[in-house]
mmCIF file with all atom_site columns, C-alpha atoms and ligand atoms in Angstrom:
data_model
loop_
_atom_site.group_PDB
_atom_site.id
_atom_site.type_symbol
_atom_site.label_atom_id
_atom_site.label_alt_id
_atom_site.label_comp_id
_atom_site.label_asym_id
_atom_site.label_entity_id
_atom_site.label_seq_id
_atom_site.pdbx_PDB_ins_code
_atom_site.Cartn_x
_atom_site.Cartn_y
_atom_site.Cartn_z
_atom_site.occupancy
_atom_site.B_iso_or_equiv
_atom_site.pdbx_formal_charge
_atom_site.auth_seq_id
_atom_site.auth_comp_id
_atom_site.auth_asym_id
_atom_site.auth_atom_id
_atom_site.pdbx_PDB_model_num
ATOM   1   C CA . MET U 1 1   ? 1.293   -36.224 12.399 1.00 0.00 ? 1   MET U CA 1
ATOM   2   C CA . VAL U 1 2   ? -1.254  -33.899 13.937 1.00 0.00 ? 2   VAL U CA 1
ATOM   3   C CA . THR U 1 3   ? -3.646  -31.871 11.875 1.00 0.00 ? 3   THR U CA 1
ATOM   4   C CA . PHE U 1 4   ? -5.456  -28.875 13.251 1.00 0.00 ? 4   PHE U CA 1
ATOM   5   C CA . LYS U 1 5   ? -8.783  -27.946 11.840 1.00 0.00 ? 5   LYS U CA 1
ATOM   6   C CA . LEU U 1 6   ? -9.798  -24.639 13.309 1.00 0.00 ? 6   LEU U CA 1
ATOM   7   C CA . PRO U 1 7   ? -12.694 -22.662 11.985 1.00 0.00 ? 7   PRO U CA 1
ATOM   8   C CA . LEU U 1 8   ? -11.465 -19.427 10.442 1.00 0.00 ? 8   LEU U CA 1
ATOM   9   C CA . SER U 1 9   ? -13.128 -17.308 13.093 1.00 0.00 ? 9   SER U CA 1
ATOM   10  C CA . MET U 1 10  ? -11.189 -19.170 15.768 1.00 0.00 ? 10  MET U CA 1
ATOM   11  C CA . LEU U 1 11  ? -7.923  -18.659 13.930 1.00 0.00 ? 11  LEU U CA 1
ATOM   12  C CA . LEU U 1 12  ? -8.573  -14.967 13.663 1.00 0.00 ? 12  LEU U CA 1
ATOM   13  C CA . LEU U 1 13  ? -9.412  -14.825 17.315 1.00 0.00 ? 13  LEU U CA 1
ATOM   14  C CA . PHE U 1 14  ? -6.017  -16.271 18.207 1.00 0.00 ? 14  PHE U CA 1
ATOM   15  C CA . LEU U 1 15  ? -4.206  -13.944 15.855 1.00 0.00 ? 15  LEU U CA 1
ATOM   16  C CA . LEU U 1 16  ? -5.960  -10.909 17.209 1.00 0.00 ? 16  LEU U CA 1
ATOM   17  C CA . LEU U 1 17  ? -5.269  -12.013 20.739 1.00 0.00 ? 17  LEU U CA 1
ATOM   18  C CA . ASN U 1 18  ? -1.557  -12.259 20.040 1.00 0.00 ? 18  ASN U CA 1
ATOM   19  C CA . ILE U 1 19  ? -1.507  -8.940  18.408 1.00 0.00 ? 19  ILE U CA 1
ATOM   20  C CA . PHE U 1 20  ? -3.594  -6.853  20.679 1.00 0.00 ? 20  PHE U CA 1
ATOM   21  C CA . LEU U 1 21  ? -2.879  -8.288  24.039 1.00 0.00 ? 21  LEU U CA 1
ATOM   22  C CA . CYS U 1 22  ? 0.113   -10.546 24.488 1.00 0.00 ? 22  CYS U CA 1
ATOM   23  C CA . SER U 1 23  ? -1.719  -11.746 27.567 1.00 0.00 ? 23  SER U CA 1
ATOM   24  C CA . SER U 1 24  ? -4.026  -14.568 28.540 1.00 0.00 ? 24  SER U CA 1
ATOM   25  C CA . GLU U 1 25  ? -7.265  -12.624 28.472 1.00 0.00 ? 25  GLU U CA 1
ATOM   26  C CA . VAL U 1 26  ? -9.955  -14.277 26.395 1.00 0.00 ? 26  VAL U CA 1
ATOM   27  C CA . LEU U 1 27  ? -11.735 -12.113 23.913 1.00 0.00 ? 27  LEU U CA 1
ATOM   28  C CA . TYR U 1 28  ? -14.373 -12.943 21.384 1.00 0.00 ? 28  TYR U CA 1
ATOM   29  C CA . ILE U 1 29  ? -14.335 -10.991 18.159 1.00 0.00 ? 29  ILE U CA 1
ATOM   30  C CA . PRO U 1 30  ? -17.082 -11.916 15.738 1.00 0.00 ? 30  PRO U CA 1
ATOM   31  C CA . VAL U 1 31  ? -15.928 -12.203 12.147 1.00 0.00 ? 31  VAL U CA 1
ATOM   32  C CA . THR U 1 32  ? -18.538 -11.755 9.452  1.00 0.00 ? 32  THR U CA 1
ATOM   33  C CA . LYS U 1 33  ? -18.330 -12.628 5.802  1.00 0.00 ? 33  LYS U CA 1
ATOM   34  C CA . ASP U 1 34  ? -19.765 -10.085 3.404  1.00 0.00 ? 34  ASP U CA 1
ATOM   35  C CA . ALA U 1 35  ? -22.251 -11.935 1.204  1.00 0.00 ? 35  ALA U CA 1
ATOM   36  C CA . SER U 1 36  ? -21.553 -10.071 -2.007 1.00 0.00 ? 36  SER U CA 1
ATOM   37  C CA . THR U 1 37  ? -17.772 -9.626  -1.871 1.00 0.00 ? 37  THR U CA 1
ATOM   38  C CA . LEU U 1 38  ? -16.959 -12.663 0.336  1.00 0.00 ? 38  LEU U CA 1
ATOM   39  C CA . GLU U 1 39  ? -14.628 -10.419 2.341  1.00 0.00 ? 39  GLU U CA 1
ATOM   40  C CA . TYR U 1 40  ? -14.015 -11.210 6.026  1.00 0.00 ? 40  TYR U CA 1
ATOM   41  C CA . ILE U 1 41  ? -14.832 -8.269  8.222  1.00 0.00 ? 41  ILE U CA 1
ATOM   42  C CA . ILE U 1 42  ? -14.569 -7.334  11.898 1.00 0.00 ? 42  ILE U CA 1
ATOM   43  C CA . GLU U 1 43  ? -16.115 -4.427  13.704 1.00 0.00 ? 43  GLU U CA 1
ATOM   44  C CA . VAL U 1 44  ? -14.211 -2.508  16.344 1.00 0.00 ? 44  VAL U CA 1
ATOM   45  C CA . GLY U 1 45  ? -14.773 0.755   18.179 1.00 0.00 ? 45  GLY U CA 1
ATOM   46  C CA . GLN U 1 46  ? -12.396 3.641   17.616 1.00 0.00 ? 46  GLN U CA 1
ATOM   47  C CA . ARG U 1 47  ? -11.926 7.327   18.474 1.00 0.00 ? 47  ARG U CA 1
ATOM   48  C CA . THR U 1 48  ? -13.464 9.703   21.010 1.00 0.00 ? 48  THR U CA 1
ATOM   49  C CA . PRO U 1 49  ? -16.411 9.672   20.969 1.00 0.00 ? 49  PRO U CA 1
ATOM   50  C CA . LEU U 1 50  ? -16.211 5.982   20.180 1.00 0.00 ? 50  LEU U CA 1
ATOM   51  C CA . ILE U 1 51  ? -17.762 4.953   16.860 1.00 0.00 ? 51  ILE U CA 1
ATOM   52  C CA . PRO U 1 52  ? -18.040 1.502   15.284 1.00 0.00 ? 52  PRO U CA 1
ATOM   53  C CA . ILE U 1 53  ? -15.794 0.927   12.279 1.00 0.00 ? 53  ILE U CA 1
ATOM   54  C CA . LYS U 1 54  ? -15.617 -2.059  9.962  1.00 0.00 ? 54  LYS U CA 1
ATOM   55  C CA . LEU U 1 55  ? -12.261 -3.447  8.918  1.00 0.00 ? 55  LEU U CA 1
ATOM   56  C CA . LEU U 1 56  ? -11.332 -5.943  6.278  1.00 0.00 ? 56  LEU U CA 1
ATOM   57  C CA . ILE U 1 57  ? -9.216  -8.804  7.593  1.00 0.00 ? 57  ILE U CA 1
ATOM   58  C CA . ASN U 1 58  ? -5.970  -9.238  5.702  1.00 0.00 ? 58  ASN U CA 1
ATOM   59  C CA . LEU U 1 59  ? -3.956  -12.207 6.884  1.00 0.00 ? 59  LEU U CA 1
ATOM   60  C CA . GLY U 1 60  ? -0.806  -11.249 5.035  1.00 0.00 ? 60  GLY U CA 1
ATOM   61  C CA . GLY U 1 61  ? -0.273  -7.645  6.029  1.00 0.00 ? 61  GLY U CA 1
ATOM   62  C CA . ARG U 1 62  ? 1.538   -5.748  8.716  1.00 0.00 ? 62  ARG U CA 1
ATOM   63  C CA . SER U 1 63  ? -0.628  -2.923  9.984  1.00 0.00 ? 63  SER U CA 1
ATOM   64  C CA . LEU U 1 64  ? -4.047  -1.605  10.809 1.00 0.00 ? 64  LEU U CA 1
ATOM   65  C CA . TRP U 1 65  ? -4.998  1.383   8.715  1.00 0.00 ? 65  TRP U CA 1
ATOM   66  C CA . VAL U 1 66  ? -8.191  3.350   8.415  1.00 0.00 ? 66  VAL U CA 1
ATOM   67  C CA . ASP U 1 67  ? -9.637  5.793   5.945  1.00 0.00 ? 67  ASP U CA 1
ATOM   68  C CA . CYS U 1 68  ? -9.012  9.279   7.321  1.00 0.00 ? 68  CYS U CA 1
ATOM   69  C CA . ASP U 1 69  ? -10.198 11.020  4.191  1.00 0.00 ? 69  ASP U CA 1
ATOM   70  C CA . LYS U 1 70  ? -13.895 10.965  4.957  1.00 0.00 ? 70  LYS U CA 1
ATOM   71  C CA . GLY U 1 71  ? -13.796 13.131  8.045  1.00 0.00 ? 71  GLY U CA 1
ATOM   72  C CA . TYR U 1 72  ? -11.876 11.422  10.801 1.00 0.00 ? 72  TYR U CA 1
ATOM   73  C CA . LYS U 1 73  ? -13.093 13.089  14.007 1.00 0.00 ? 73  LYS U CA 1
ATOM   74  C CA . SER U 1 74  ? -11.610 12.288  17.385 1.00 0.00 ? 74  SER U CA 1
ATOM   75  C CA . SER U 1 75  ? -10.449 14.332  20.339 1.00 0.00 ? 75  SER U CA 1
ATOM   76  C CA . THR U 1 76  ? -7.885  11.650  21.208 1.00 0.00 ? 76  THR U CA 1
ATOM   77  C CA . TYR U 1 77  ? -6.149  11.313  17.802 1.00 0.00 ? 77  TYR U CA 1
ATOM   78  C CA . LYS U 1 78  ? -2.423  11.799  18.286 1.00 0.00 ? 78  LYS U CA 1
ATOM   79  C CA . PRO U 1 79  ? -0.013  11.615  15.337 1.00 0.00 ? 79  PRO U CA 1
ATOM   80  C CA . ALA U 1 80  ? 3.320   9.979   16.137 1.00 0.00 ? 80  ALA U CA 1
ATOM   81  C CA . VAL U 1 81  ? 6.206   12.445  16.457 1.00 0.00 ? 81  VAL U CA 1
ATOM   82  C CA . CYS U 1 82  ? 9.160   11.787  14.130 1.00 0.00 ? 82  CYS U CA 1
ATOM   83  C CA . ASN U 1 83  ? 11.673  9.347   15.576 1.00 0.00 ? 83  ASN U CA 1
ATOM   84  C CA . SER U 1 84  ? 9.474   8.541   18.568 1.00 0.00 ? 84  SER U CA 1
ATOM   85  C CA . THR U 1 85  ? 9.118   5.050   20.023 1.00 0.00 ? 85  THR U CA 1
ATOM   86  C CA . GLN U 1 86  ? 5.769   4.829   18.203 1.00 0.00 ? 86  GLN U CA 1
ATOM   87  C CA . CYS U 1 87  ? 7.542   5.307   14.865 1.00 0.00 ? 87  CYS U CA 1
ATOM   88  C CA . THR U 1 88  ? 10.102  2.672   15.769 1.00 0.00 ? 88  THR U CA 1
ATOM   89  C CA . PHE U 1 89  ? 7.451   0.259   17.010 1.00 0.00 ? 89  PHE U CA 1
ATOM   90  C CA . ALA U 1 90  ? 5.542   0.630   13.757 1.00 0.00 ? 90  ALA U CA 1
ATOM   91  C CA . LYS U 1 91  ? 8.778   0.246   11.724 1.00 0.00 ? 91  LYS U CA 1
ATOM   92  C CA . SER U 1 92  ? 8.294   3.529   9.933  1.00 0.00 ? 92  SER U CA 1
ATOM   93  C CA . HIS U 1 93  ? 10.353  4.210   6.818  1.00 0.00 ? 93  HIS U CA 1
ATOM   94  C CA . ALA U 1 94  ? 9.987   7.976   6.553  1.00 0.00 ? 94  ALA U CA 1
ATOM   95  C CA . CYS U 1 95  ? 9.206   11.166  8.363  1.00 0.00 ? 95  CYS U CA 1
ATOM   96  C CA . GLY U 1 96  ? 7.825   14.523  7.243  1.00 0.00 ? 96  GLY U CA 1
ATOM   97  C CA . ASP U 1 97  ? 5.314   17.380  7.205  1.00 0.00 ? 97  ASP U CA 1
ATOM   98  C CA . CYS U 1 98  ? 1.846   17.787  5.759  1.00 0.00 ? 98  CYS U CA 1
ATOM   99  C CA . ILE U 1 99  ? 2.539   18.988  2.235  1.00 0.00 ? 99  ILE U CA 1
ATOM   100 C CA . PHE U 1 100 ? -0.452  17.710  0.270  1.00 0.00 ? 100 PHE U CA 1
ATOM   101 C CA . LYS U 1 101 ? -3.386  19.308  2.128  1.00 0.00 ? 101 LYS U CA 1
ATOM   102 C CA . PRO U 1 102 ? -4.043  23.005  2.742  1.00 0.00 ? 102 PRO U CA 1
ATOM   103 C CA . GLN U 1 103 ? -4.060  22.454  6.487  1.00 0.00 ? 103 GLN U CA 1
ATOM   104 C CA . VAL U 1 104 ? -3.068  19.771  8.924  1.00 0.00 ? 104 VAL U CA 1
ATOM   105 C CA . GLN U 1 105 ? -5.651  17.094  9.727  1.00 0.00 ? 105 GLN U CA 1
ATOM   106 C CA . PRO U 1 106 ? -5.618  13.447  10.836 1.00 0.00 ? 106 PRO U CA 1
ATOM   107 C CA . GLY U 1 107 ? -3.607  11.710  8.137  1.00 0.00 ? 107 GLY U CA 1
ATOM   108 C CA . CYS U 1 108 ? -1.686  14.870  7.249  1.00 0.00 ? 108 CYS U CA 1
ATOM   109 C CA . SER U 1 109 ? 0.201   16.082  10.317 1.00 0.00 ? 109 SER U CA 1
ATOM   110 C CA . ASN U 1 110 ? 3.534   17.828  10.686 1.00 0.00 ? 110 ASN U CA 1
ATOM   111 C CA . ASN U 1 111 ? 6.670   16.197  12.045 1.00 0.00 ? 111 ASN U CA 1
ATOM   112 C CA . THR U 1 112 ? 5.173   12.730  11.829 1.00 0.00 ? 112 THR U CA 1
ATOM   113 C CA . CYS U 1 113 ? 6.248   9.343   10.495 1.00 0.00 ? 113 CYS U CA 1
ATOM   114 C CA . TYR U 1 114 ? 4.827   6.959   7.903  1.00 0.00 ? 114 TYR U CA 1
ATOM   115 C CA . ILE U 1 115 ? 4.489   3.314   7.075  1.00 0.00 ? 115 ILE U CA 1
ATOM   116 C CA . TRP U 1 116 ? 3.225   1.542   4.003  1.00 0.00 ? 116 TRP U CA 1
ATOM   117 C CA . GLY U 1 117 ? -0.524  1.062   3.773  1.00 0.00 ? 117 GLY U CA 1
ATOM   118 C CA . GLU U 1 118 ? -1.589  -1.967  1.777  1.00 0.00 ? 118 GLU U CA 1
ATOM   119 C CA . ASN U 1 119 ? -4.794  -3.005  0.058  1.00 0.00 ? 119 ASN U CA 1
ATOM   120 C CA . PRO U 1 120 ? -4.430  -6.623  -1.069 1.00 0.00 ? 120 PRO U CA 1
ATOM   121 C CA . LEU U 1 121 ? -7.765  -6.512  -2.938 1.00 0.00 ? 121 LEU U CA 1
ATOM   122 C CA . ILE U 1 122 ? -6.255  -4.235  -5.551 1.00 0.00 ? 122 ILE U CA 1
ATOM   123 C CA . ASN U 1 123 ? -2.629  -5.103  -4.878 1.00 0.00 ? 123 ASN U CA 1
ATOM   124 C CA . SER U 1 124 ? -1.846  -1.489  -4.012 1.00 0.00 ? 124 SER U CA 1
ATOM   125 C CA . PHE U 1 125 ? 0.527   0.132   -1.581 1.00 0.00 ? 125 PHE U CA 1
ATOM   126 C CA . HIS U 1 126 ? 0.741   3.683   -0.316 1.00 0.00 ? 126 HIS U CA 1
ATOM   127 C CA . ASP U 1 127 ? 3.890   5.060   1.304  1.00 0.00 ? 127 ASP U CA 1
ATOM   128 C CA . ARG U 1 128 ? 2.285   7.780   3.430  1.00 0.00 ? 128 ARG U CA 1
ATOM   129 C CA . ALA U 1 129 ? 0.133   6.004   5.961  1.00 0.00 ? 129 ALA U CA 1
ATOM   130 C CA . GLU U 1 130 ? 0.497   8.338   8.931  1.00 0.00 ? 130 GLU U CA 1
ATOM   131 C CA . ILE U 1 131 ? 1.268   6.601   12.211 1.00 0.00 ? 131 ILE U CA 1
ATOM   132 C CA . ALA U 1 132 ? -0.950  7.671   15.064 1.00 0.00 ? 132 ALA U CA 1
ATOM   133 C CA . GLU U 1 133 ? -2.541  6.622   18.318 1.00 0.00 ? 133 GLU U CA 1
ATOM   134 C CA . ASP U 1 134 ? -6.167  6.627   19.269 1.00 0.00 ? 134 ASP U CA 1
ATOM   135 C CA . VAL U 1 135 ? -8.654  4.759   21.409 1.00 0.00 ? 135 VAL U CA 1
ATOM   136 C CA . LEU U 1 136 ? -9.504  1.279   20.155 1.00 0.00 ? 136 LEU U CA 1
ATOM   137 C CA . ALA U 1 137 ? -12.161 -0.951  21.686 1.00 0.00 ? 137 ALA U CA 1
ATOM   138 C CA . ILE U 1 138 ? -13.212 -4.502  21.013 1.00 0.00 ? 138 ILE U CA 1
ATOM   139 C CA . GLY U 1 139 ? -16.513 -5.953  22.120 1.00 0.00 ? 139 GLY U CA 1
ATOM   140 C CA . SER U 1 140 ? -19.842 -4.318  21.527 1.00 0.00 ? 140 SER U CA 1
ATOM   141 C CA . THR U 1 141 ? -21.400 -4.382  24.949 1.00 0.00 ? 141 THR U CA 1
ATOM   142 C CA . PRO U 1 142 ? -19.876 -2.420  27.828 1.00 0.00 ? 142 PRO U CA 1
ATOM   143 C CA . GLY U 1 143 ? -19.510 -5.534  30.036 1.00 0.00 ? 143 GLY U CA 1
ATOM   144 C CA . VAL U 1 144 ? -17.250 -7.336  27.589 1.00 0.00 ? 144 VAL U CA 1
ATOM   145 C CA . ARG U 1 145 ? -15.545 -4.385  26.002 1.00 0.00 ? 145 ARG U CA 1
ATOM   146 C CA . VAL U 1 146 ? -11.758 -4.155  26.130 1.00 0.00 ? 146 VAL U CA 1
ATOM   147 C CA . THR U 1 147 ? -10.285 -0.753  25.448 1.00 0.00 ? 147 THR U CA 1
ATOM   148 C CA . TRP U 1 148 ? -6.792  0.384   24.482 1.00 0.00 ? 148 TRP U CA 1
ATOM   149 C CA . PRO U 1 149 ? -6.488  4.129   25.047 1.00 0.00 ? 149 PRO U CA 1
ATOM   150 C CA . ARG U 1 150 ? -3.404  4.515   22.834 1.00 0.00 ? 150 ARG U CA 1
ATOM   151 C CA . PHE U 1 151 ? -3.621  1.919   20.092 1.00 0.00 ? 151 PHE U CA 1
ATOM   152 C CA . ILE U 1 152 ? -1.077  2.442   17.309 1.00 0.00 ? 152 ILE U CA 1
ATOM   153 C CA . PHE U 1 153 ? -2.503  2.352   13.791 1.00 0.00 ? 153 PHE U CA 1
ATOM   154 C CA . SER U 1 154 ? -2.150  4.337   10.599 1.00 0.00 ? 154 SER U CA 1
ATOM   155 C CA . CYS U 1 155 ? -4.274  6.818   8.763  1.00 0.00 ? 155 CYS U CA 1
ATOM   156 C CA . LEU U 1 156 ? -4.621  7.084   4.966  1.00 0.00 ? 156 LEU U CA 1
ATOM   157 C CA . LEU U 1 157 ? -6.032  9.928   2.910  1.00 0.00 ? 157 LEU U CA 1
ATOM   158 C CA . ASP U 1 158 ? -6.085  8.300   -0.509 1.00 0.00 ? 158 ASP U CA 1
ATOM   159 C CA . GLN U 1 159 ? -9.521  7.207   -1.767 1.00 0.00 ? 159 GLN U CA 1
ATOM   160 C CA . ASP U 1 160 ? -7.824  5.007   -4.355 1.00 0.00 ? 160 ASP U CA 1
ATOM   161 C CA . MET U 1 161 ? -6.705  2.782   -1.515 1.00 0.00 ? 161 MET U CA 1
ATOM   162 C CA . MET U 1 162 ? -10.320 2.077   -0.473 1.00 0.00 ? 162 MET U CA 1
ATOM   163 C CA . ARG U 1 163 ? -11.315 0.487   -3.767 1.00 0.00 ? 163 ARG U CA 1
ATOM   164 C CA . GLN U 1 164 ? -13.258 -2.776  -3.676 1.00 0.00 ? 164 GLN U CA 1
ATOM   165 C CA . PHE U 1 165 ? -14.069 -2.580  0.009  1.00 0.00 ? 165 PHE U CA 1
ATOM   166 C CA . ALA U 1 166 ? -17.360 -4.199  0.975  1.00 0.00 ? 166 ALA U CA 1
ATOM   167 C CA . ASN U 1 167 ? -20.096 -1.732  1.839  1.00 0.00 ? 167 ASN U CA 1
ATOM   168 C CA . GLY U 1 168 ? -19.311 0.125   5.087  1.00 0.00 ? 168 GLY U CA 1
ATOM   169 C CA . VAL U 1 169 ? -15.698 -1.016  5.361  1.00 0.00 ? 169 VAL U CA 1
ATOM   170 C CA . THR U 1 170 ? -13.290 1.823   6.179  1.00 0.00 ? 170 THR U CA 1
ATOM   171 C CA . GLY U 1 171 ? -9.951  0.145   6.682  1.00 0.00 ? 171 GLY U CA 1
ATOM   172 C CA . ILE U 1 172 ? -7.830  -2.963  6.919  1.00 0.00 ? 172 ILE U CA 1
ATOM   173 C CA . GLU U 1 173 ? -6.789  -4.947  9.966  1.00 0.00 ? 173 GLU U CA 1
ATOM   174 C CA . SER U 1 174 ? -3.674  -7.005  9.510  1.00 0.00 ? 174 SER U CA 1
ATOM   175 C CA . TYR U 1 175 ? -1.637  -6.657  12.674 1.00 0.00 ? 175 TYR U CA 1
ATOM   176 C CA . ILE U 1 176 ? 0.152   -9.943  12.416 1.00 0.00 ? 176 ILE U CA 1
ATOM   177 C CA . VAL U 1 177 ? 3.522   -9.948  14.061 1.00 0.00 ? 177 VAL U CA 1
HETATM 178 C C1 . NAG W 2 .   ? 14.488  10.498  12.185 1.00 0.00 ? 1   NAG W C1 1
HETATM 179 O O1 . NAG W 2 .   ? 14.042  9.416   11.385 1.00 0.00 ? 1   NAG W O1 1
HETATM 180 C C2 . NAG W 2 .   ? 14.286  9.585   10.010 1.00 0.00 ? 1   NAG W C2 1
HETATM 181 C C3 . NAG W 2 .   ? 13.681  8.402   9.279  1.00 0.00 ? 1   NAG W C3 1
HETATM 182 O O2 . NAG W 2 .   ? 12.387  8.127   9.728  1.00 0.00 ? 1   NAG W O2 1
HETATM 183 C C4 . NAG W 2 .   ? 15.788  9.719   9.763  1.00 0.00 ? 1   NAG W C4 1
HETATM 184 O O3 . NAG W 2 .   ? 16.009  9.942   8.398  1.00 0.00 ? 1   NAG W O3 1
HETATM 185 C C5 . NAG W 2 .   ? 16.355  10.852  10.603 1.00 0.00 ? 1   NAG W C5 1
HETATM 186 O O4 . NAG W 2 .   ? 17.742  10.876  10.478 1.00 0.00 ? 1   NAG W O4 1
HETATM 187 C C6 . NAG W 2 .   ? 15.973  10.708  12.069 1.00 0.00 ? 1   NAG W C6 1
HETATM 188 N N1 . NAG W 2 .   ? 16.390  11.880  12.809 1.00 0.00 ? 1   NAG W N1 1
HETATM 189 C C7 . NAG W 2 .   ? 17.000  11.797  13.979 1.00 0.00 ? 1   NAG W C7 1
HETATM 190 C C8 . NAG W 2 .   ? 17.299  13.099  14.645 1.00 0.00 ? 1   NAG W C8 1
HETATM 191 O O5 . NAG W 2 .   ? 17.276  10.737  14.515 1.00 0.00 ? 1   NAG W O5 1
HETATM 192 C C1 . NAG W 2 .   ? 3.173   22.246  8.696  1.00 0.00 ? 2   NAG W C1 1
HETATM 193 O O1 . NAG W 2 .   ? 4.299   22.170  7.857  1.00 0.00 ? 2   NAG W O1 1
HETATM 194 C C2 . NAG W 2 .   ? 4.194   22.932  6.675  1.00 0.00 ? 2   NAG W C2 1
HETATM 195 C C3 . NAG W 2 .   ? 5.368   22.596  5.785  1.00 0.00 ? 2   NAG W C3 1
HETATM 196 O O2 . NAG W 2 .   ? 6.566   22.498  6.486  1.00 0.00 ? 2   NAG W O2 1
HETATM 197 C C4 . NAG W 2 .   ? 4.126   24.406  7.071  1.00 0.00 ? 2   NAG W C4 1
HETATM 198 O O3 . NAG W 2 .   ? 4.008   25.192  5.909  1.00 0.00 ? 2   NAG W O3 1
HETATM 199 C C5 . NAG W 2 .   ? 2.906   24.609  7.952  1.00 0.00 ? 2   NAG W C5 1
HETATM 200 O O4 . NAG W 2 .   ? 2.850   25.947  8.423  1.00 0.00 ? 2   NAG W O4 1
HETATM 201 C C6 . NAG W 2 .   ? 2.927   23.682  9.154  1.00 0.00 ? 2   NAG W C6 1
HETATM 202 N N1 . NAG W 2 .   ? 1.655   23.766  9.836  1.00 0.00 ? 2   NAG W N1 1
HETATM 203 C C7 . NAG W 2 .   ? 1.549   23.798  11.174 1.00 0.00 ? 2   NAG W C7 1
HETATM 204 C C8 . NAG W 2 .   ? 0.161   23.879  11.716 1.00 0.00 ? 2   NAG W C8 1
HETATM 205 O O5 . NAG W 2 .   ? 2.526   23.725  11.903 1.00 0.00 ? 2   NAG W O5 1
#
């Protein structure tokens, strides 16, 4: 019998590699543990212009979602069009228009599709996580940065879903396929 003892950060590295790349490139993604909440957190770059965002690591989930309620600004945000390959790829369960905000914005677009957003800290799910694409980058220094120009993620507008996040965290990474 063989037992593997990998440090958690190594495990996460492998998972993220599978998810993001499906290739043999080696990436290093530092995982930090928040001292007060004991949550595991990674920092990635997202949007145009690129800004750093902190994401909670959730080993049991199925998507990457971010808080779009507190002013998501990006010139490259593109909501998925209903029944597009993006919707299929993300296994969306529904499709619709923006009916709960006075005007369309990231997280509330027309003719777009949704998946479930999950926050395991509070055991909550939300059925209208809008599927979208935007720039995602990993690695803090330009020399080791890897960028995906059209990374598929989802966008949530419900502040209730952000409860119990460590300070500065604005979403959840759990792209485990
Ligand atoms: C588009 O997808 C929705 C579910 O996401 C489905 O109900 C609808 O029938 C689809 N429309 C077409 C034209 O395929
Ligand atoms: C979005 O859809 C809603 C509801 O169908 C409609 O009232 C609104 O005019 C649309 N907005 C845009 C910008 O297309």
